[in-house]
Coordinates of C-alpha atoms in Angstrom, one line a residue:
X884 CA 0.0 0.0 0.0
X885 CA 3.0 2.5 0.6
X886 CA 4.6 4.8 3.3
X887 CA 2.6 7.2 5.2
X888 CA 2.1 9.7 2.4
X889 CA 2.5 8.2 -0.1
X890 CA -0.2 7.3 -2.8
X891 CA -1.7 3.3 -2.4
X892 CA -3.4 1.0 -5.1
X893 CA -6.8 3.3 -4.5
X894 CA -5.0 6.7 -4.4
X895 CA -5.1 6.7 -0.7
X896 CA -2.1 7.0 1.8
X897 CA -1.0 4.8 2.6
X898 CA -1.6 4.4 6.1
X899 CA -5.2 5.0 5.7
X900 CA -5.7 1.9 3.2
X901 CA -5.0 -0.4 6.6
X902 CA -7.5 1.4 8.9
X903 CA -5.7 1.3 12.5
X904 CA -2.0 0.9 11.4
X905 CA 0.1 3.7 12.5
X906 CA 2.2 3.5 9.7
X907 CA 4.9 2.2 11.9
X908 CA 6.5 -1.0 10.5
X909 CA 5.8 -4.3 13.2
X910 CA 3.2 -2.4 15.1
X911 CA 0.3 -4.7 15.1
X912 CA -3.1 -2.8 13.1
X913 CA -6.2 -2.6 15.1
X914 CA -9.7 -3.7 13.3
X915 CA -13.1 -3.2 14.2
X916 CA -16.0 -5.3 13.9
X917 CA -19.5 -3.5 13.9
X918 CA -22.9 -6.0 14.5
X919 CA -25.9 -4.0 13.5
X920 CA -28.8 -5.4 15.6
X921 CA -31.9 -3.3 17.1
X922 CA -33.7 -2.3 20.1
X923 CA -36.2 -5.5 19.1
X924 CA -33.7 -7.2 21.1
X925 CA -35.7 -6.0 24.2
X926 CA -38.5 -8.0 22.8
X927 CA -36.8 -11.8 23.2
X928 CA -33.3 -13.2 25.0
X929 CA -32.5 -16.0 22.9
X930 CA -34.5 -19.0 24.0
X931 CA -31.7 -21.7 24.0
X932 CA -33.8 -24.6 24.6
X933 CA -36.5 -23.8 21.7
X934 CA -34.6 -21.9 18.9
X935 CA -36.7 -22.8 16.3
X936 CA -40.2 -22.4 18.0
X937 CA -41.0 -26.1 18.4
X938 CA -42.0 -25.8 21.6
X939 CA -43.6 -22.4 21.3
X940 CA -46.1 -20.5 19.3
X941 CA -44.0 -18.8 16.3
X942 CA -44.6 -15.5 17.0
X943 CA -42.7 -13.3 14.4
X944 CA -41.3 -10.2 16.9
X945 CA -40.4 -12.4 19.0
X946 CA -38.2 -14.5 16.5
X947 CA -37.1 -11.0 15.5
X948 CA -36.1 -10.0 19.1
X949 CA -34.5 -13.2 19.5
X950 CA -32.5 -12.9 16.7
X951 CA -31.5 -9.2 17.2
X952 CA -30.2 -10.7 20.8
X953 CA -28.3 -13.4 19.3
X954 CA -26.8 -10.7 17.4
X955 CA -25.1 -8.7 20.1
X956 CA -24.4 -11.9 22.2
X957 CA -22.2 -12.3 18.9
X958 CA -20.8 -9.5 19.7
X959 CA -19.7 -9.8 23.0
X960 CA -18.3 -13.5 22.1
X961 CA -16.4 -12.4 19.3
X962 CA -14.5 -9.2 21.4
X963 CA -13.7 -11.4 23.7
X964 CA -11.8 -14.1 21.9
X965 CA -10.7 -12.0 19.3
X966 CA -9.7 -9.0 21.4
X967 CA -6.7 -10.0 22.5
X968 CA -5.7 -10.6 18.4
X969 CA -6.3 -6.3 18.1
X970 CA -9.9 -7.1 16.8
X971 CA -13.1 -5.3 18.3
X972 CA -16.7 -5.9 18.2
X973 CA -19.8 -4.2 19.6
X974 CA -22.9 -4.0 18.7
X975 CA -25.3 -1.2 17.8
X976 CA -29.3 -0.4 17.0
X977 CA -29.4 2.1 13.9
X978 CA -32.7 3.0 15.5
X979 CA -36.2 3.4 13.3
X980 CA -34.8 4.1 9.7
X981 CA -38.2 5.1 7.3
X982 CA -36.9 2.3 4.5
X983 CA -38.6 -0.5 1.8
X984 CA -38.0 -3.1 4.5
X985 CA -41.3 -2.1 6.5
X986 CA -43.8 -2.3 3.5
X987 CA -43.9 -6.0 4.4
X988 CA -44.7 -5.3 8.5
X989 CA -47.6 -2.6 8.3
X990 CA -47.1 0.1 10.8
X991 CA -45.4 -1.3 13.5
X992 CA -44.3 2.1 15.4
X993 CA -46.1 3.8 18.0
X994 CA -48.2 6.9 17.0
X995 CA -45.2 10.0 17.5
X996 CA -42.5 8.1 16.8
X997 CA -40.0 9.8 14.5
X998 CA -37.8 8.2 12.0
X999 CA -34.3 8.6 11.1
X1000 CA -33.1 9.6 8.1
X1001 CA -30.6 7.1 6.5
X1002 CA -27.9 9.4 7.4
X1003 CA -29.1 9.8 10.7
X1004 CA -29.3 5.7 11.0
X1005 CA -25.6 4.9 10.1
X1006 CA -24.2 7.6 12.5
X1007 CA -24.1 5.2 15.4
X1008 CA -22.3 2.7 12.6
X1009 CA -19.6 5.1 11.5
X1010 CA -18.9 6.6 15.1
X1011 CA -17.9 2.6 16.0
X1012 CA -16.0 2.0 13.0
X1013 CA -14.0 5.0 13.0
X1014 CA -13.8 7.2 16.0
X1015 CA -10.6 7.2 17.7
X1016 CA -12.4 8.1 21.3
X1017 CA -13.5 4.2 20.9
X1018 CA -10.3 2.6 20.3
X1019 CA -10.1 -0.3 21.9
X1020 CA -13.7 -0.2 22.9
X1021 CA -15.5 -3.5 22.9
X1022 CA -18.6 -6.1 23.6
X1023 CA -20.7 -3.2 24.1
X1024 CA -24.3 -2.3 22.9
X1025 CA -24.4 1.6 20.9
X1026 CA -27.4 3.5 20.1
X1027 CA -28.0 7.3 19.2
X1028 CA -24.0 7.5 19.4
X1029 CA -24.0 6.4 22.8
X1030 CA -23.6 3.5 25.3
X1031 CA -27.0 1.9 26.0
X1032 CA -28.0 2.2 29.4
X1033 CA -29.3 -1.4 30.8
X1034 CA -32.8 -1.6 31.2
X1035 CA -34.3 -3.7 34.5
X1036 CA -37.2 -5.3 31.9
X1037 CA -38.8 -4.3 28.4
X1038 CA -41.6 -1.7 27.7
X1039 CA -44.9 -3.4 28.5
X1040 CA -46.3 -1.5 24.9
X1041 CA -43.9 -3.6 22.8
X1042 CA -45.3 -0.9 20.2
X1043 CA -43.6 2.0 22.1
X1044 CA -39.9 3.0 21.3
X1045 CA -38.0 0.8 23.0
X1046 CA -34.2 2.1 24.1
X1047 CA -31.5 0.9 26.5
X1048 CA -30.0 -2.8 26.4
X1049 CA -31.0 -6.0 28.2
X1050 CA -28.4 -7.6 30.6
X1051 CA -29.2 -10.4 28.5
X1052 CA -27.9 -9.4 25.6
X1053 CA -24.5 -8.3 27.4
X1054 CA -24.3 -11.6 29.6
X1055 CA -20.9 -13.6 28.7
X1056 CA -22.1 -16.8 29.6
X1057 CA -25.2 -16.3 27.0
X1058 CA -22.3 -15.1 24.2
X1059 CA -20.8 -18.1 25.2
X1060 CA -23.8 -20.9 25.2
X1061 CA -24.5 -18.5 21.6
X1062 CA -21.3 -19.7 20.3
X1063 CA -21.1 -23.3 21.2
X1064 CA -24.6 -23.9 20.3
X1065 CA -23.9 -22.3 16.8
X1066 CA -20.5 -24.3 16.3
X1067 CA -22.3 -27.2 16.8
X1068 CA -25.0 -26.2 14.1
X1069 CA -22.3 -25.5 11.9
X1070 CA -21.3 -28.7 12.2
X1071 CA -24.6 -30.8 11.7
X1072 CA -25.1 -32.5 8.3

């Protein structure tokens, strides 16, 4: 890619092709992982002993919460066995982006609730890619630009704009049942 200053493959320095490198030769570069998940997550923990709903009636917000949970529990697995290796992950919720993926949902949003522009969506996304206040900053939840505070339990109006992040979600022993269970789905025939 070249020296620092110097023009890379894509016209960029050549420190800023390898996003975290200092530019100093044998100093290890930093990477960030970002998991985009959503306040839905409030709706469900993930329900290890009935993933797929056997057990259960399929209800589809709560698969959607449950999924959104699984996602951050990723999160919090993969910082910490990849943080030690210069790799960080957190999670984030964009927030209530006005896009083509609710025309299949109806209006699911409480009456007063205002959307985001896309701009205003990935903001939370670039601050935990790029922003140096966050270096080495990981297994944490983001939304609106900020650290979630933890919530004690969900909104009982699963409707209303739901903000914060369940302890669930940030529980290491979850991210950790999360990662065995879906090694070992990996590995079924």
């Amino acid at each position: 890619a070249g020296s620092a200053g110097s023009a890379g493959s894509a016209g960029f320095p050549g420190s800023a092709a390898s996003p975290g490198s200092t530019g100093s030769p044998g100093t290890p570069a930093s990477a960030r992982i970002v998991v985009v998940s959503s306040a839905a997550h409030l709706r469900s923990p993930v329900v290890f002993d009935d993933l797929h709903f056997d057990y259960r009636p399929y209800e589809p917000m709560l698969a959607y919460g449950q999924s959104k949970t699984a996602n951050v529990l990723f999160a919090v697995g993969a910082n910490a066995r990849w943080a030690g290796d210069g790799i960080v992950v957190n999670a984030l919720s964009p927030g209530g982006i006005r896009t083509n993926l609710q025309r299949h949902v109806g209006d699911i949003a409480a009456p007063g609730v205002v959307w985001k522009t896309p701009e205003q969506g990935a903001a939370t996304s670039v601050l935990l890619a790029a922003s140096p206040l966050l270096e080495g900053v990981g297994g944490r939840y983001f939304a609106d630009c900020a650290e979630a505070e933890p919530v004690s339990r969900r909104p009982e109006d699963l409707t209303a704009m739901m903000v914060g992040v369940a302890p669930y979600a940030l529980d290491p022993e979850g991210a950790d049942r999360l990662w065995a269970t879906s090694e070992r789905l990996l590995a079924a025939d």
